XYZ file of C-alpha atoms in Angstrom:
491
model
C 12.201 16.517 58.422
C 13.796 18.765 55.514
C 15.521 20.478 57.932
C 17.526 17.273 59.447
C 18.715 16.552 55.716
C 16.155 13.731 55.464
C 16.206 12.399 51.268
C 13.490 14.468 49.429
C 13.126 11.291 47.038
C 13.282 8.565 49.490
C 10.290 6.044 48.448
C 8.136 3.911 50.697
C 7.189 0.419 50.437
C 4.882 0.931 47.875
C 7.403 3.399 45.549
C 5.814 6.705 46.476
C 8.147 9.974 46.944
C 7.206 12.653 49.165
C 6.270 15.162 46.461
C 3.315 12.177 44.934
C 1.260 12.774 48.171
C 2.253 16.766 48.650
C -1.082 18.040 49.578
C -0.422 21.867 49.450
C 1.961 24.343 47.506
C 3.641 24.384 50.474
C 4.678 21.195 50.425
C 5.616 21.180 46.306
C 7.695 24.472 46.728
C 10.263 22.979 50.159
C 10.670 19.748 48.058
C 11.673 20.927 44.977
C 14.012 23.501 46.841
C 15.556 20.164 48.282
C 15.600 19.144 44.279
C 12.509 16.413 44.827
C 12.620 14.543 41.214
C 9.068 15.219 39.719
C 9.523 12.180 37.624
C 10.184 9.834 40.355
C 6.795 7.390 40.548
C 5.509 10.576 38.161
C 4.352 13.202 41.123
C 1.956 14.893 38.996
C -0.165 11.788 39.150
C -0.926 11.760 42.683
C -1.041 15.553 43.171
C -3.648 15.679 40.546
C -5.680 12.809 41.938
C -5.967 13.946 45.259
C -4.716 17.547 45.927
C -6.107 21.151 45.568
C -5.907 22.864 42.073
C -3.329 25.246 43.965
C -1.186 22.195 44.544
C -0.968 21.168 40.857
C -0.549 24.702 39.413
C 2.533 25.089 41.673
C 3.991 21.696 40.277
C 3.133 22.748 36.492
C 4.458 25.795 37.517
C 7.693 24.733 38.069
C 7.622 23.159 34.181
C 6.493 19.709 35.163
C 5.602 18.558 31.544
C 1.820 17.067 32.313
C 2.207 14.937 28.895
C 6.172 13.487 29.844
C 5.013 10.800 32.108
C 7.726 8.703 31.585
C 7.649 4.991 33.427
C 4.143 5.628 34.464
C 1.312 3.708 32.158
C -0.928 6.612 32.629
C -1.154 10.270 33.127
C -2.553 12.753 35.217
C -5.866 13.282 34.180
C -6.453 9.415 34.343
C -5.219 9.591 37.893
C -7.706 12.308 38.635
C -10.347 10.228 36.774
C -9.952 7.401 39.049
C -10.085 9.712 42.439
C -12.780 12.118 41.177
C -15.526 11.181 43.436
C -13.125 11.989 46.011
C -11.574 14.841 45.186
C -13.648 18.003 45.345
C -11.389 19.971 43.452
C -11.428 17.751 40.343
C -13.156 19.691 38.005
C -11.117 22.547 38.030
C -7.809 20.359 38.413
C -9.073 18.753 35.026
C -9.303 22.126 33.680
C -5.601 23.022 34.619
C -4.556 20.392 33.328
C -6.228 19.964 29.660
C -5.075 23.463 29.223
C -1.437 22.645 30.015
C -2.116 20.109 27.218
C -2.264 16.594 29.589
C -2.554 13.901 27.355
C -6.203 11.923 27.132
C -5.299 9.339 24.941
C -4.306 5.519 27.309
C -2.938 2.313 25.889
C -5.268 -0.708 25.620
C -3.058 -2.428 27.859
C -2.913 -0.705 30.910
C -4.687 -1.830 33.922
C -6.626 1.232 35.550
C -7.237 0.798 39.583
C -8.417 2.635 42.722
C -8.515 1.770 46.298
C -11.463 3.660 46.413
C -14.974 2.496 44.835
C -15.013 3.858 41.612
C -17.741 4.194 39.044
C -16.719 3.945 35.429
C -18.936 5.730 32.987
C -18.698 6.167 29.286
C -19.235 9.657 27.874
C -19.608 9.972 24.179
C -18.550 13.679 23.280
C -20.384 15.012 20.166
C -18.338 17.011 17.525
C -18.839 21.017 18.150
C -20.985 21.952 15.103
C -17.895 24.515 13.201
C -20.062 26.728 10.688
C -18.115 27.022 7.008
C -15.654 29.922 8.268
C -14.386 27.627 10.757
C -13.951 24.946 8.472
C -11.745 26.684 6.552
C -9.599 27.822 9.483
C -8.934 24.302 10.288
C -8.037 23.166 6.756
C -5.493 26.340 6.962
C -4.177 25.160 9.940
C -3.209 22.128 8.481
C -1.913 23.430 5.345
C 0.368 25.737 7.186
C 1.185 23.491 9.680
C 0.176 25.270 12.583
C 0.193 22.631 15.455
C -1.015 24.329 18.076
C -4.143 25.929 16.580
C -5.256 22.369 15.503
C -4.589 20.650 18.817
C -6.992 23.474 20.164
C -9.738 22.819 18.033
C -9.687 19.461 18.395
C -9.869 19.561 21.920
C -13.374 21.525 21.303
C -13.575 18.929 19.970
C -13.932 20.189 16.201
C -14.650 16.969 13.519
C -11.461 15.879 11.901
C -13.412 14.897 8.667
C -14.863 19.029 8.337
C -14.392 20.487 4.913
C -15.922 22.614 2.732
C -15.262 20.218 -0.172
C -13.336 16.655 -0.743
C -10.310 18.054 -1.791
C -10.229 20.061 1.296
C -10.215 17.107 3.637
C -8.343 17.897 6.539
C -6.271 14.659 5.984
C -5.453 14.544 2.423
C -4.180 17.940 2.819
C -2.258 17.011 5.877
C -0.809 14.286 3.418
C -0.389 15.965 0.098
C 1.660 18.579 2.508
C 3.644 15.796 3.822
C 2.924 17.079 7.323
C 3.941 14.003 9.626
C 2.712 15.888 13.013
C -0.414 17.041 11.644
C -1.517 14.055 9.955
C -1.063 11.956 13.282
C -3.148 14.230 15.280
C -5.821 13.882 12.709
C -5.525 10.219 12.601
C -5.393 10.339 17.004
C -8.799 12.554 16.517
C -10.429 9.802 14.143
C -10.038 11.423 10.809
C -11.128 9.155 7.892
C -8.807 7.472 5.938
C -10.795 7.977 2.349
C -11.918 11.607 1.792
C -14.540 11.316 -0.948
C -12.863 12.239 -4.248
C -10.616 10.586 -6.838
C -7.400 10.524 -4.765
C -7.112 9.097 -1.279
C -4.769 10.638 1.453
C -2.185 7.231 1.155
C -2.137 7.792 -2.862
C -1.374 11.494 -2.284
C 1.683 10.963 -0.202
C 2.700 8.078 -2.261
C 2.459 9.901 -5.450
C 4.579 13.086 -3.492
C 6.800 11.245 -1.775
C 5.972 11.751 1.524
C 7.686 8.431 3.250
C 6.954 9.513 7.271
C 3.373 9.959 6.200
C 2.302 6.994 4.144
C 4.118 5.009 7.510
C 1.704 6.618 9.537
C -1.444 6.185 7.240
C -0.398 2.583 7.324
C -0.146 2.039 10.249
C -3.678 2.871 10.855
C -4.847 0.605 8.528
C -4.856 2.197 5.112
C -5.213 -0.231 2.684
C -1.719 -0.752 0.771
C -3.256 -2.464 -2.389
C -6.469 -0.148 -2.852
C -7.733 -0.046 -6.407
C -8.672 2.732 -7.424
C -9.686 4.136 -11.120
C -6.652 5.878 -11.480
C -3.895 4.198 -9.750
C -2.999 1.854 -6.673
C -0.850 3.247 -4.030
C 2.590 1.358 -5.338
C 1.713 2.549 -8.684
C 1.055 6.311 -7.689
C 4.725 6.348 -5.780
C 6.653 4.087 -8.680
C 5.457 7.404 -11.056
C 5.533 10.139 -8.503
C 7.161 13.400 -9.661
C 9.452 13.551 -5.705
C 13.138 13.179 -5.370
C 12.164 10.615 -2.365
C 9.784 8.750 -4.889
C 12.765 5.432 -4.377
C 11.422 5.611 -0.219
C 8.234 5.359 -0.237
C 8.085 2.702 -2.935
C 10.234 0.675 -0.570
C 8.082 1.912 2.853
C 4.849 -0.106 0.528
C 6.857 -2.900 -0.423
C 7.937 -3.431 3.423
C 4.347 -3.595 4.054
C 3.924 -6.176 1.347
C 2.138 -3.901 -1.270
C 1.340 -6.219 -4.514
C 4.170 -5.363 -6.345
C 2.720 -6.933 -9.671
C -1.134 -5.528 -8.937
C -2.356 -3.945 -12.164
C -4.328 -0.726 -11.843
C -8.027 0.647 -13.096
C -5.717 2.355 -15.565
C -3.711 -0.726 -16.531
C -0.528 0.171 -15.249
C 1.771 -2.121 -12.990
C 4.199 -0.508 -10.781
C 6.717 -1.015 -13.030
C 5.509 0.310 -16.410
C 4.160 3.152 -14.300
C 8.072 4.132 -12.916
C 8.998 3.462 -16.543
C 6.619 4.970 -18.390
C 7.936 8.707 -15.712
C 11.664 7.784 -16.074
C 11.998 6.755 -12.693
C 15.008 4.252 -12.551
C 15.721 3.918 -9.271
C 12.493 2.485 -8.802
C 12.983 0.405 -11.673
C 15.498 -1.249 -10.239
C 13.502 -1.317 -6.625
C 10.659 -3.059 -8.439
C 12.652 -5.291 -10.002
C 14.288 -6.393 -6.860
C 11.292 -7.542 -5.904
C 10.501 -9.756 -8.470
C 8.436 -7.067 -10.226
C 7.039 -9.407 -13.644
C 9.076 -7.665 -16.636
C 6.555 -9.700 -19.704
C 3.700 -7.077 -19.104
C 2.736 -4.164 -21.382
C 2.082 -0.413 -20.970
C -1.044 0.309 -21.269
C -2.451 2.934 -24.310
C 0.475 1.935 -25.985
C 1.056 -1.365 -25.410
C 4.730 -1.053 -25.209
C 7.417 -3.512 -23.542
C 8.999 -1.520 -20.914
C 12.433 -1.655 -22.687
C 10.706 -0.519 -25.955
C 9.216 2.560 -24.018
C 12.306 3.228 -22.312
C 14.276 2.936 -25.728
C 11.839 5.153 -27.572
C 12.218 7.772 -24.976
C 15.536 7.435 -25.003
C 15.970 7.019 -21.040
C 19.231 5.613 -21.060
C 19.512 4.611 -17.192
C 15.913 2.645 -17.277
C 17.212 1.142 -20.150
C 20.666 -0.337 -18.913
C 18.298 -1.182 -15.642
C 16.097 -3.530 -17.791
C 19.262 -4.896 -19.998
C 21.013 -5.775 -16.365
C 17.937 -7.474 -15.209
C 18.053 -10.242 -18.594
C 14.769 -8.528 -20.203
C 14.568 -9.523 -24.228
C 16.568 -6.699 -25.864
C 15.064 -7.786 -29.321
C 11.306 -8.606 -28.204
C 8.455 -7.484 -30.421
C 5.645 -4.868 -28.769
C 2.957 -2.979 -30.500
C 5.209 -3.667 -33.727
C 8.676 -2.838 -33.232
C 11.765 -3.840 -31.691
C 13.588 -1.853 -28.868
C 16.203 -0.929 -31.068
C 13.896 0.289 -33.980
C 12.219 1.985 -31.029
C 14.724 3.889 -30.661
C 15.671 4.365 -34.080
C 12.205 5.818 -34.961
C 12.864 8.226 -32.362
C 15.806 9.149 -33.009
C 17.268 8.414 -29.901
C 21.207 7.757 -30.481
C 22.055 7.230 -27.268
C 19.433 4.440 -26.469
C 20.317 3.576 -30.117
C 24.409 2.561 -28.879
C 23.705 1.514 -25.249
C 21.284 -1.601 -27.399
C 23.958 -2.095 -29.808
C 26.606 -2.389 -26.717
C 24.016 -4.697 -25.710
C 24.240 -7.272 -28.269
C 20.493 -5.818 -29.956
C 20.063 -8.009 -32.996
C 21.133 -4.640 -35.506
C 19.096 -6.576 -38.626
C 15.855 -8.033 -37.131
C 13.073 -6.660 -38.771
C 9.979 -5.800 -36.966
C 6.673 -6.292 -36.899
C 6.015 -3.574 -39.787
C 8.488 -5.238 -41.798
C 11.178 -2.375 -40.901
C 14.976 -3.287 -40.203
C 16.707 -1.089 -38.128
C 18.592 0.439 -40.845
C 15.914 1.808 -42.779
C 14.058 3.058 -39.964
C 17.368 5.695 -39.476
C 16.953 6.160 -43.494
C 13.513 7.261 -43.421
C 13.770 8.970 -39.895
C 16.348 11.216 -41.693
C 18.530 10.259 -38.743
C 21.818 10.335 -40.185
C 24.219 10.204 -37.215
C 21.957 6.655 -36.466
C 22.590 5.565 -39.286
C 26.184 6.262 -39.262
C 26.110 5.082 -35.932
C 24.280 1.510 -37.019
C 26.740 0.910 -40.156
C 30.102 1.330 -37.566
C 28.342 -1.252 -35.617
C 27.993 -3.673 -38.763
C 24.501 -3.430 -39.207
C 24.037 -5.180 -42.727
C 24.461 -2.445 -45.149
C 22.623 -4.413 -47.942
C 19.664 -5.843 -46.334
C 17.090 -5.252 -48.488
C 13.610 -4.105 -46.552
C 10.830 -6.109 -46.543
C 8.558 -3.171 -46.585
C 10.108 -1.349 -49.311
C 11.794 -4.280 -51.043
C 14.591 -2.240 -51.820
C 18.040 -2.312 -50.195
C 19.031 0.950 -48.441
C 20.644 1.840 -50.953
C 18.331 2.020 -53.618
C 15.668 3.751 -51.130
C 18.153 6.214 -50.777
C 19.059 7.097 -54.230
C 15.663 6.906 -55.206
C 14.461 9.292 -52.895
C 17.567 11.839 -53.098
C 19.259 11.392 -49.992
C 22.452 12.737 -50.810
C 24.208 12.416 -47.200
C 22.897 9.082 -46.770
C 24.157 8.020 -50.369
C 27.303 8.960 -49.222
C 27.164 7.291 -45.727
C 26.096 4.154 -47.421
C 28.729 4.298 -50.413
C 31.273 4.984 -47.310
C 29.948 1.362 -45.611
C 30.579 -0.266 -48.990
C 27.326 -0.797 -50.099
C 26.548 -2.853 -53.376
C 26.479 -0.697 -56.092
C 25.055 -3.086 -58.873
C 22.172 -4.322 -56.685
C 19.194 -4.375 -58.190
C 15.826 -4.158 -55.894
C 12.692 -4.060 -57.658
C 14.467 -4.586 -60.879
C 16.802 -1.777 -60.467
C 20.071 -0.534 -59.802
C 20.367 2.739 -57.327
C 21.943 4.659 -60.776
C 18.774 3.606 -62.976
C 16.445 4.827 -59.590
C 18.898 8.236 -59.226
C 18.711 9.049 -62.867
C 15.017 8.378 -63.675
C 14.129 10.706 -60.619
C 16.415 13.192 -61.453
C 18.803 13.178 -58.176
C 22.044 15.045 -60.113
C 24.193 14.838 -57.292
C 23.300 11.523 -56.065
C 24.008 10.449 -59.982
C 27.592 11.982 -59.698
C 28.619 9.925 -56.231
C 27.613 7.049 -57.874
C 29.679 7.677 -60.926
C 32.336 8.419 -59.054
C 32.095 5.974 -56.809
C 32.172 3.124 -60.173
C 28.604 2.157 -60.945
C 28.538 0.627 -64.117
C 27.013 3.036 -66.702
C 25.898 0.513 -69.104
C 23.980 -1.423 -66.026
C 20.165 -2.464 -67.245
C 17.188 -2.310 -64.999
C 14.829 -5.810 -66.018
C 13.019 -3.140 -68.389
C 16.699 -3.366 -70.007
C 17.190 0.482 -69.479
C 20.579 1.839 -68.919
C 20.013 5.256 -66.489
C 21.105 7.215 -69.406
C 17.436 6.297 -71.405
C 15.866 6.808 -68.402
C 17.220 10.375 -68.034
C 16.501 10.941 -71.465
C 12.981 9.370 -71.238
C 11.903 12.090 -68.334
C 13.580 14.682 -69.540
C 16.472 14.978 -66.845
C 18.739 17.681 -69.161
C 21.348 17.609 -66.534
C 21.578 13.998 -65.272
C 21.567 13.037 -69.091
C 24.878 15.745 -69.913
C 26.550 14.416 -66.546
C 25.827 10.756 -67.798
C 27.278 11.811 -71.074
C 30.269 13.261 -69.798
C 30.815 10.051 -67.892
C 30.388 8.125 -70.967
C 32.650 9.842 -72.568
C 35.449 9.996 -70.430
C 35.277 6.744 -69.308
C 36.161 5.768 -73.020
């Protein structure tokens, strides 16, 4: 029939090919010489269901993929399954083909049937017993991502769940490597989804950034909201140290993870990717209606207070763009004194830029400005004065006006950045003037800016002391000549 150029693929009524019922090599080696498609109706099905061993070598011989089974709802060694009563060689044929890899796994869907009488049995195959050694030859395989080695001792069938110890588990490995291939043949072999220990396998690839692989785990039914002592999934990936942290927030969210859920540590997604400078996620979180009132937990921060008093500049203008309160109160200060405290300029401008409220005073009675004067942060403070921060509010901690805190306490370059603002030089706070404060603690250059820059020398304090009696009365030999000199020359 070859011979008078008959079609090697023609198909009969029922959609068979000549190679599906080839019964000998023969047979398998003339039609694929006439280029018989071994896809067509999937040959390998019906060789292996009713032909010799011999017959199916040759076809797997000539790199028919055993697993590729294309149209065909089933493979091989379901075909032989169905036939095995039969088929004397199917043993061996089963053999051939498990160790060209023929897949064992069917869909719930498909509808197995034979023409024959068939008996069904179920056969539940125990787990080889694997002694310690062997244990830690499969977790190796994992971690180094050898895919072969694992398929082959799962097919022992070696337990997925094995390990010497919980952080061992084959699958939170498989996970915390980010191994997509490995973890879903240890899913396919039944692994469990919670190894015993602190950290599941879906917080470990959340919390690395492993996208592919948290898909995977959820897709088989790991819970997306878990609470845990330490963390829920959403929160483990909004503070995850990965580059691809912004993904796999977005894989949970697409699954509907609680994007408000609040943690056994307190966290919320979103003061977790604030609290690790993660603003992409920020903004992710946001997106999704993320609830921007709530507090970090320990320090009971706003998240644009913590963001300001770290100084992360791109969470910050995140939050600002979103409408949070840029001059809310949390765990007793402002954003902006926040970020004064810290000494974090840059935060310090962008809430300025803002429209921060540069005078509110927070909850420990600090304004902004004289959070920069006793930070020592001068280029703040310079910084806060250009912006028209009141130059003589007085403090209601202190009850002094900067000016006076700073003469009093001899700081000369903030003197002279205050003097420069056009501070009040006859203010009194606490019943005295910054000269009378300079001059009874002795400041001698702090003295001479304020001569020079016109303080009135025969100014009282309420104790109606000029500064000159107060240098005298503590002994201040130099501030007393340099008040004299003054005196004098002034007359």
């Amino acid at each position: 029939m070859i011979d008078l150029r008959a079609d090697a693929n023609a198909q009969a009524r029922t959609g068979v090919t000549p190679l599906f019922v080839a019964r000998c090599p023969g047979h398998v080696k003339v039609l694929l010489e006439k280029r018989a498609d071994m896809q067509k109706h999937f040959a390998m099905n019906g060789i292996a269901s009713l032909a010799s061993t011999e017959t199916a070598l040759a076809l797997l011989e000539s790199r028919c993929d055993p697993t590729d089974i294309g149209e065909a709802k089933y493979g091989p060694l379901h075909a032989l399954a169905l036939y095995s009563r039969s088929n004397r060689y199917a043993v061996e044929t089963a053999k051939l083909l498990l160790q060209y890899r023929a897949g064992t796994n069917l869909a719930d869907d498909v509808d197995l049937c034979s023409v024959l009488p068939t008996d069904v049995q179920l056969v539940l195959l125990p787990f080889v017993q694997f002694s310690l050694e062997k244990a830690r030859e499969l977790r190796n395989a994992v971690q180094s991502h050898q895919v072969r080695i694992l398929e082959d001792m799962l097919l022992e069938p070696a337990d997925p769940n094995m390990a010497e110890d919980p952080a061992s588990h084959p699958l939170l490995v498989a996970a915390s490597e980010g191994h997509e291939e490995i973890t879903r043949l240890l899913l396919e072999a039944g692994s469990a989804l919670h190894a015993a220990g602190t950290c599941t396998t879906l917080c470990a690839a959340c919390y690395l950034g492993h996208a592919e692989v948290v898909s995977l785990l959820l897709e088989a039914g790991a819970e997306k909201d878990e609470m845990r002592a330490d963390g829920t999934p959403l929160t483990w990936a909004a503070g995850g140290p990965s580059d691809r942290q912004k993904e796999t927030v977005e894989v949970l969210l697409q699954s509907r993870a609680d994007v408000n859920k609040v943690d056994g540590a307190l966290h919320t997604p979103l003061t977790a990717s604030v609290e690790f400078g993660r603003s992409e996620v920020v903004k992710i979180l946001l997106s999704a209606s993320a609830e921007t009132s709530v507090l970090c937990p320990g320090t009971e921060q706003s998240p644009l207070c913590l963001a300001s008093e770290r100084g992360d500049v791109q969470t910050l203008h995140v939050l600002l763009e979103a409408g949070v309160d840029k001059d809310e109160i949390s765990a007793r200060r402002t954003p902006l004194t926040s970020a004064v405290a810290a000494g974090e300029r840059e935060a310090v401008q962008a809430l300025s830029e803002a429209g921060a409220n540069l005078n509110k005073v927070d909850g420990e009675f600090y304004t902004p400005l004289t959070r920069a004067f006793w930070g020592d942060h001068h280029n703040i403070l310079s910084l806060l004065l250009s912006a028209n921060a009141d130059v003589d509010l007085v403090c209601p901690w202190t009850s002094q006006t900067p000016l006076c805190n700073a003469a009093r306490t001899g700081r000369v370059g903030m003197v002279r950045l205050l003097l420069l603002a056009g501070a009040a030089l006859e203010r009194r706070s606490l019943g005295s003037t910054p000269l009378t404060l300079a001059a009874s603690a002795g400041h001698v250059e702090i003295v001479r800016l304020l001569i020079i820059a016109g303080a009135a020398l025969d100014r009282v304090d309420r104790w109606r002391y000029t500064a000159l009696h107060r240098a005298r009365q503590r002994n201040h030999h130099e501030v007393t000549r340099l008040l004299l000199l003054a005196e004098t020359t002034a007359v």
